[in-house]
Coordinates of C-alpha atoms in Angstrom, one line a residue:
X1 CA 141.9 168.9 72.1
X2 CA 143.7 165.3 71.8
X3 CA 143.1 162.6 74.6
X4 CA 144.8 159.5 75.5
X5 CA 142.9 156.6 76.7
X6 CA 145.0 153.8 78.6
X7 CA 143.4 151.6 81.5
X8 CA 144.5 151.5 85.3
X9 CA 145.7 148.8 86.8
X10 CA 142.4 147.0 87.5
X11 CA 141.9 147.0 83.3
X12 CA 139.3 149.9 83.7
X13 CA 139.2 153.1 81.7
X14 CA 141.8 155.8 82.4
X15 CA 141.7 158.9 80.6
X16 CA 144.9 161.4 80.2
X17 CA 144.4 165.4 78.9
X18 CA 147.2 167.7 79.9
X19 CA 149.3 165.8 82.0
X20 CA 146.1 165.2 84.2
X21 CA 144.4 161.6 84.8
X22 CA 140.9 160.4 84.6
X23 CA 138.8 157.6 85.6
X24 CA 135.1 157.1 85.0
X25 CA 132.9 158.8 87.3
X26 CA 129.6 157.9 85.3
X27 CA 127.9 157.5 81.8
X28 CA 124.7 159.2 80.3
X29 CA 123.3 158.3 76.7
X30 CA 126.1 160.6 75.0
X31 CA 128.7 161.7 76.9
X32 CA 131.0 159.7 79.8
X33 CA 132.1 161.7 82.7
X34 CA 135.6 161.6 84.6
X35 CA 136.7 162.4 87.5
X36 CA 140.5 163.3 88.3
X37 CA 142.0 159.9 89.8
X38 CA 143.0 161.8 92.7
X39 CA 139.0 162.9 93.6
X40 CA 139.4 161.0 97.0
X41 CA 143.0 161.2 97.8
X42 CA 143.4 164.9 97.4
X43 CA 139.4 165.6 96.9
X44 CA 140.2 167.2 94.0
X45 CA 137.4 168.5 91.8
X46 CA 139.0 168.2 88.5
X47 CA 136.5 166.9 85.9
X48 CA 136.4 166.1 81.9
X49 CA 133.8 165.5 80.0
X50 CA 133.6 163.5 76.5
X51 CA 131.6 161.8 74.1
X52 CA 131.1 158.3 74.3
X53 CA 133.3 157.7 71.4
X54 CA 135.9 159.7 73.8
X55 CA 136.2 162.8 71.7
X56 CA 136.8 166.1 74.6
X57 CA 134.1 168.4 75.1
X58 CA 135.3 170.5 78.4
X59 CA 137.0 170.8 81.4
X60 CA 134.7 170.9 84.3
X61 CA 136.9 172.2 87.9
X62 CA 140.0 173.0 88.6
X63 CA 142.9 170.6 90.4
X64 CA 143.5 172.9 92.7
X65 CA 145.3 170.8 95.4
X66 CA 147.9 168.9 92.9
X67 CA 149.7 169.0 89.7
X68 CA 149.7 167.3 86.7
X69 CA 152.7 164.9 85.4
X70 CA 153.8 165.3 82.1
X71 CA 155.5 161.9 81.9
X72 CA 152.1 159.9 83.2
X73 CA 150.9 159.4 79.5
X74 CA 154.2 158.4 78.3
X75 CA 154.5 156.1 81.5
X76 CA 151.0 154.3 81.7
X77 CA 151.6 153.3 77.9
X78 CA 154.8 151.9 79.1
X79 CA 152.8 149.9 81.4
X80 CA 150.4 149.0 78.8
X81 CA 152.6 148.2 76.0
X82 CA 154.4 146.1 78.4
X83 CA 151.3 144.2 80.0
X84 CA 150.2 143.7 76.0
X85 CA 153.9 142.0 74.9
X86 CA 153.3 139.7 78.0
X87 CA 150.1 138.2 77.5
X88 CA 150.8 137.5 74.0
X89 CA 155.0 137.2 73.6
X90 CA 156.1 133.9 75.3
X91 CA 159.3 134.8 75.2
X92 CA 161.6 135.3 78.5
X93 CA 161.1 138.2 80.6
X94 CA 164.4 139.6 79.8
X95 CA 163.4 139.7 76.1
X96 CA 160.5 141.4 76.5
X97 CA 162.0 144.3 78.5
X98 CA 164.4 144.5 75.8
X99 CA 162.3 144.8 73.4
X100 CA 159.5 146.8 75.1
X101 CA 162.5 149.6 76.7
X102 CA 163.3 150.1 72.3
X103 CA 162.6 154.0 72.0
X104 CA 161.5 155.1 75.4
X105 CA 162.4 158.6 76.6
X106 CA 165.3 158.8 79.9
X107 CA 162.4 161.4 81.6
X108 CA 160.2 158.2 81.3
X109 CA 162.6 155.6 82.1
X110 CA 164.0 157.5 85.2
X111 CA 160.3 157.3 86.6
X112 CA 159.4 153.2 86.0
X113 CA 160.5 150.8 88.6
X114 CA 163.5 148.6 88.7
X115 CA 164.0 146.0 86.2
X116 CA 163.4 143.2 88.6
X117 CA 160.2 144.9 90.0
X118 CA 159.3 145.6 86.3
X119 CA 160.0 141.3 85.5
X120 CA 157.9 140.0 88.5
X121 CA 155.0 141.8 87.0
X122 CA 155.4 140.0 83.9
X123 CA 155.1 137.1 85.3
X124 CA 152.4 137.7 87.9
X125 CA 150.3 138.9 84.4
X126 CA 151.0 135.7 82.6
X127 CA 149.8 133.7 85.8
X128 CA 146.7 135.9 85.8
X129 CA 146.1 135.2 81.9
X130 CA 147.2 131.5 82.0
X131 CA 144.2 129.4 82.3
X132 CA 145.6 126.1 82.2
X133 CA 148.6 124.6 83.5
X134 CA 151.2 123.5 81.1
X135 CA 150.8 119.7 80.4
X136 CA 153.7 117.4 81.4
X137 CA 152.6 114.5 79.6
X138 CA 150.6 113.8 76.3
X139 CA 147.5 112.5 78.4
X140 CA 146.0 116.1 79.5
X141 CA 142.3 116.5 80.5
X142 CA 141.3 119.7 78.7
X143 CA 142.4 122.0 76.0
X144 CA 141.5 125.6 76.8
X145 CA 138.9 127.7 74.5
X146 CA 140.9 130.2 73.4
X147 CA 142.8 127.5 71.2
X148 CA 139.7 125.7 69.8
X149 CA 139.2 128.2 67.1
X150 CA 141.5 130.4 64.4
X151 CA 141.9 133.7 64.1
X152 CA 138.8 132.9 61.5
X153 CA 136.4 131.0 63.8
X154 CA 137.3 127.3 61.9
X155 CA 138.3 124.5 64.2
X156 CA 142.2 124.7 65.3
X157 CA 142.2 122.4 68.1
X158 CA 138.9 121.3 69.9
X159 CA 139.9 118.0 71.4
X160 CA 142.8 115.0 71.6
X161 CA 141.1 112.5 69.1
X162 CA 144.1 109.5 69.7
X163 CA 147.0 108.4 67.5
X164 CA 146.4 109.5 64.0
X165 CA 146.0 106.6 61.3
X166 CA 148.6 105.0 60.3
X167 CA 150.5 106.9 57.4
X168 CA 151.6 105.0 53.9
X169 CA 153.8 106.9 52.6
X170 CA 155.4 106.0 49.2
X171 CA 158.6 108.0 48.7
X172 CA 160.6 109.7 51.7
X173 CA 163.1 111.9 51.3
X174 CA 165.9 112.8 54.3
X175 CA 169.5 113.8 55.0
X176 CA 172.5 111.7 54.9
X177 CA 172.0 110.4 58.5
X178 CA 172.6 106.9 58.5
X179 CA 170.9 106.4 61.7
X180 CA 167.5 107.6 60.3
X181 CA 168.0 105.9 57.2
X182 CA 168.0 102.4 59.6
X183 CA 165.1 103.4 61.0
X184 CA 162.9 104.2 58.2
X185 CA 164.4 100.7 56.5
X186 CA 162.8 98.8 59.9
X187 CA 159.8 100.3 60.0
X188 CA 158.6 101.2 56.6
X189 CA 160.2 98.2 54.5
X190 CA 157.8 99.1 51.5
X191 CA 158.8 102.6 51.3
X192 CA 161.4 104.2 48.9
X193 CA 164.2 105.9 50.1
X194 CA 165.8 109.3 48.7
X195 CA 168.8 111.3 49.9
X196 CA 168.3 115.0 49.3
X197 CA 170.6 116.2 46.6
X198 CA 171.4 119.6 48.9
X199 CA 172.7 117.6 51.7
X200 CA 174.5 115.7 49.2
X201 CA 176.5 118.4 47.7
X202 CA 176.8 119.3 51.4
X203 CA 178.4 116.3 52.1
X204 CA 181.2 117.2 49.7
X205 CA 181.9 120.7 50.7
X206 CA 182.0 119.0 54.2
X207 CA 184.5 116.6 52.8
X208 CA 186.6 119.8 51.3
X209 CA 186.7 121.7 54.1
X210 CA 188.1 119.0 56.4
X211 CA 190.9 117.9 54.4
X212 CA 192.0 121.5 53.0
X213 CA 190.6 122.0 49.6
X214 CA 188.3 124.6 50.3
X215 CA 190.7 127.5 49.9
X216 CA 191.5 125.5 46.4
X217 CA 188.0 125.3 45.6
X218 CA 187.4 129.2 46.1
X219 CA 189.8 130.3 43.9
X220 CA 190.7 127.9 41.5
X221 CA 188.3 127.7 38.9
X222 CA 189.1 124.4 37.1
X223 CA 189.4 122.7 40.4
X224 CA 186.3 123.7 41.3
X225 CA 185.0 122.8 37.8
X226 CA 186.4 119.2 38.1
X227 CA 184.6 118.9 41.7
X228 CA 181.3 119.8 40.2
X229 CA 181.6 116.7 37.6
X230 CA 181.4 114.8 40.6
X231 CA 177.8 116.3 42.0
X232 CA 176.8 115.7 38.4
X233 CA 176.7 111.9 39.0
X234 CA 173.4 112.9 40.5
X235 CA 172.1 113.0 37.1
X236 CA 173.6 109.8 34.9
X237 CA 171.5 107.4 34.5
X238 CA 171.7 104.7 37.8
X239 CA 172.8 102.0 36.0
X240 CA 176.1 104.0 34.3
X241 CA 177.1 105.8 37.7
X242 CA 180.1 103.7 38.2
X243 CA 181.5 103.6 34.3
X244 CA 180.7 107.5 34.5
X245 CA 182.9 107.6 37.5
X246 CA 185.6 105.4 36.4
X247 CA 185.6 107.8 33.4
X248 CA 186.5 110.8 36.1
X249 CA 188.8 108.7 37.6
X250 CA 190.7 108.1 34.5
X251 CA 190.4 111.9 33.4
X252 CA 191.6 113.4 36.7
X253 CA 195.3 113.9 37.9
X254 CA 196.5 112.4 41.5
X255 CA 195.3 116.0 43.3
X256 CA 191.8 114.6 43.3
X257 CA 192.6 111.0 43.6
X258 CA 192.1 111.3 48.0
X259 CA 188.5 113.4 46.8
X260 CA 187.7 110.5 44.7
X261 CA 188.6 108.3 47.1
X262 CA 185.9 109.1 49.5
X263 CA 183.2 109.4 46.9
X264 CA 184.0 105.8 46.0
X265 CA 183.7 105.1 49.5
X266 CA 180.5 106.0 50.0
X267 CA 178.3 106.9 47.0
X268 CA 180.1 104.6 44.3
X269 CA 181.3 100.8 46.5
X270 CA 184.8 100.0 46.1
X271 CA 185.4 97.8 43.3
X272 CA 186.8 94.4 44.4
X273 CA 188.1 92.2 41.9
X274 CA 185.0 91.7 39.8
X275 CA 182.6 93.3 42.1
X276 CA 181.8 96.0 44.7
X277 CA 181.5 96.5 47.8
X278 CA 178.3 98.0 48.6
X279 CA 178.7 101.8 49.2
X280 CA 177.2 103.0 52.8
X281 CA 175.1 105.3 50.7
X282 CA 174.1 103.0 47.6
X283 CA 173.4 105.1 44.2
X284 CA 169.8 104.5 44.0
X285 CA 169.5 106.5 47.3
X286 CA 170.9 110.0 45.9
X287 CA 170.7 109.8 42.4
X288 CA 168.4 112.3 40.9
X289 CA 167.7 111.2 38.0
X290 CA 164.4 109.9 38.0
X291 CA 163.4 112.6 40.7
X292 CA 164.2 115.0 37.3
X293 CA 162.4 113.4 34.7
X294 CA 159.0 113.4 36.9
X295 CA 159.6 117.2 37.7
X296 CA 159.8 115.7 41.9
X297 CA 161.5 117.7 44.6
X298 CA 165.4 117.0 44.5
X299 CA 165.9 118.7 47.9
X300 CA 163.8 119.2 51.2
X301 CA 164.6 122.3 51.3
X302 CA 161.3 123.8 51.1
X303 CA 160.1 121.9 53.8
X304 CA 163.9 122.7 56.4
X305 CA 162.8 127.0 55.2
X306 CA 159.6 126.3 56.5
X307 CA 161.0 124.7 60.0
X308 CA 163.3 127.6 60.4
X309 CA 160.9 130.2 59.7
X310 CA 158.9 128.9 62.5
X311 CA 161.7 128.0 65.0
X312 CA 162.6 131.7 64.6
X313 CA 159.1 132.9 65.7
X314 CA 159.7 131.0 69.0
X315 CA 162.8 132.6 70.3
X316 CA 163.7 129.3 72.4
X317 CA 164.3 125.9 72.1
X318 CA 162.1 123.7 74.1
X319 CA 158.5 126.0 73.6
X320 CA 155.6 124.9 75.9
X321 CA 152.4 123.7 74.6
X322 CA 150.2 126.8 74.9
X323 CA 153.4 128.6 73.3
X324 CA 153.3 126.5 70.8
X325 CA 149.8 126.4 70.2
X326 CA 149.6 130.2 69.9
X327 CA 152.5 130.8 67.7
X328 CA 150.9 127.8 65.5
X329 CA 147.6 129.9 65.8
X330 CA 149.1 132.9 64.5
X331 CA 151.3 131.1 61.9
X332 CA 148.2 129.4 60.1
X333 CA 146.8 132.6 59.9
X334 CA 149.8 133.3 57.5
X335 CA 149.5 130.2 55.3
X336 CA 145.9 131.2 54.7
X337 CA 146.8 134.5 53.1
X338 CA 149.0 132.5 51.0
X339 CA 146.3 130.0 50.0
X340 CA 144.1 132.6 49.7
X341 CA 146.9 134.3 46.7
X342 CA 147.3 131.1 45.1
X343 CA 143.4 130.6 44.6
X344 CA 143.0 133.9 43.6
X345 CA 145.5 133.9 40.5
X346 CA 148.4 135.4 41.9
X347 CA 151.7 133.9 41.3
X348 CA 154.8 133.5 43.1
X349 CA 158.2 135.1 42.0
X350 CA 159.6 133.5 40.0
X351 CA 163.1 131.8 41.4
X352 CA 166.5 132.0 40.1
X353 CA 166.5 127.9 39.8
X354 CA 163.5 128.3 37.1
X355 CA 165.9 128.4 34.5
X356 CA 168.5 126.1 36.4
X357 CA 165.5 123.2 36.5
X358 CA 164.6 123.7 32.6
X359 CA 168.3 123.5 31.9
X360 CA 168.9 120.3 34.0
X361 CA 165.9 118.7 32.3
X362 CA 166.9 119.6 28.7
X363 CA 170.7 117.7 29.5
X364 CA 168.8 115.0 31.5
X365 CA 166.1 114.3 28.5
X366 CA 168.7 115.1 25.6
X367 CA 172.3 113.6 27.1
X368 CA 175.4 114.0 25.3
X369 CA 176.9 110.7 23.7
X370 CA 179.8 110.8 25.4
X371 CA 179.3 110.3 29.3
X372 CA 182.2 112.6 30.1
X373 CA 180.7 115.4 28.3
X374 CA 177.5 115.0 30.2
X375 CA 179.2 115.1 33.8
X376 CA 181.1 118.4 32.2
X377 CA 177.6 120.1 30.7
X378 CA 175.8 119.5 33.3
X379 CA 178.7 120.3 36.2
X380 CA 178.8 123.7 34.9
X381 CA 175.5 124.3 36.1
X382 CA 176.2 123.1 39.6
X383 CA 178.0 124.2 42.7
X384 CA 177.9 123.5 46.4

């Protein structure tokens, strides 16, 4: 005969056999002995006995002056389920209930208490659980245990050493955000700047969009063909950008000229007289094609999938520390397994831009002689 074990209110054992509750009256070497939670209320006489592992053995008694309550089981894991998601989800309260209420009974949800009664306990739970209080500042005294380890006993986060070292980095690679591209000029003069070729391809569907070509771009093909020659100036070599260009310029009708227009504006500089003036994004920043030839990320894309991934484990914007900490915790645990398939042999799936990458690479290494025919080739593997 089945069992469920929960625990009361106080965390202690509470054992539930047809529709009947238990709590510990006292242990011997092999078996543990309960007593009906209602021994002193109703002095009833109802009594189980198990093994220590919890497995039934018999019913000792009768409840003679009660009866059982078939929703109880259901109900106490209610409790516990809910107790459980709020020691460990630091989500909202409303969140939780929403989640917790997924695929409970009516007959059970009649019997639990309102849900503002049902949110105060979440948060009186948390209090209990909460060891420290949230910093407000970066100077804190103490970090509590429970974060000094992972999941697999290493270090996570024993102690607030300082300011980490100064970084050097060499290359850095960011969105078109001219405000962050000052920024990184002021205080890392040495370092060399790369747009990310996404965000640049992003910056012309943007451009689309505003000034009505998108519906044009959707459905006409050699529009849209003639728009990708333009991302393909990625890939010319730096120093012929602005001949390739001229060369769209002179092969394009007057329905792109306002398109062309803004690239010239600010990827190509505006030619005057004998000279330019310098573009607010200058080629060297998003051409790719050096980035190519070294096999080098073109996009930060990995690294934006990463940061979404883990914004979407949050479920809030502005996270405290502990909840940080713990989502951190349980995220690493994560990254391990997939260190732990990439030492082991086992390869990732293969990605639909495998091929795309060897075919950019071939065009980049093997160009055509004519520039024009390169922006074509190697448009017609692009698109935004």
């Amino acid at each position: 005969m089945s069992v469920t074990l929960t625990k009361t209110s106080k965390n202690t054992p509470l054992l539930i056999h047809n529709s009947y509750s238990y709590t510990i009256d006292r242990k011997t070497v092999t078996k543990i002995l309960w007593k009906c939670e209602y021994s002193r209320k109703y002095s009833c006489h109802g009594r189980l006995h198990t093994t220590s592992n919890y497995e039934f053995i018999k019913i000792v008694g009768e409840h003679e002056n009660h009866v059982g309550n078939s929703r109880c089981a259901a109900t106490r894991k209610y409790f516990e389920k809910l107790k459980q998601e709020s020691e460990q989800n630091h989500t909202n309260p409303h969140n939780i209930l929403t989640q917790v209420n997924i695929g409970v009974p009516d007959e059970v949800r009649v019997q639990l208490p309102t849900n503002y009664n049902l949110k105060r306990n979440v948060r009186r739970w948390r209090q209990v659980t909460t060891t420290e209080p949230t910093p407000t500042t970066i100077d804190f005294p103490a970090i509590p245990t429970k974060y000094h380890q992972t999941t697999r006993n290493t270090i996570f986060f024993r102690k607030d050493t300082g300011s980490a070292p100064a970084w050097q980095p060499q290359r850095v690679m960011m969105d078109f955000e001219k405000a962050t591209i000052n920024v990184f000029k002021r205080t890392l003069r040495t370092v060399e700047l790369s747009g990310c070729y996404f965000h640049f391809s992003q910056s012309v569907l943007r451009f689309l969009q505003a000034n009505g070509f998108k519906e044009t771009y959707e459905n006409d093909v050699v529009f849209a063909d003639n728009i990708h020659k333009t991302l393909a100036l990625a890939f010319i070599e730096p120093t012929i950008v602005a001949n390739a260009f001229e060369l769209l310029c002179t092969n394009l009708d007057d329905n792109y000229q306002q398109i062309l227009d803004y690239i010239e504006d600010n990827y190509i500089e505006r030619r005057r007289g004998r000279t330019r003036r310098q573009a607010p994004y200058p080629i060297d920043f998003w051409n790719m094609m050096e980035r190519v030839k070294n096999n080098m990320h073109r996009t930060n894309n990995n690294i934006e999938g990463w940061h979404r991934k883990l914004n979407s484990a949050f479920q809030c914007s502005h996270p405290t520390l502990w909840s940080f900490l713990d989502k951190l915790m349980k995220e690493e645990n994560n990254i391990h397994l997939y260190i732990l398939n990439a030492t082991t042999g086992r390869q990732p799936p293969v990605g639909k831009y495998e091929s795309f990458n060897k075919r950019v690479r071939q065009l980049v290494d093997n160009p055509h002689p004519n520039i024009y025919d390169q922006l074509t080739c190697i448009g017609r593997l692009l698109s935004l």
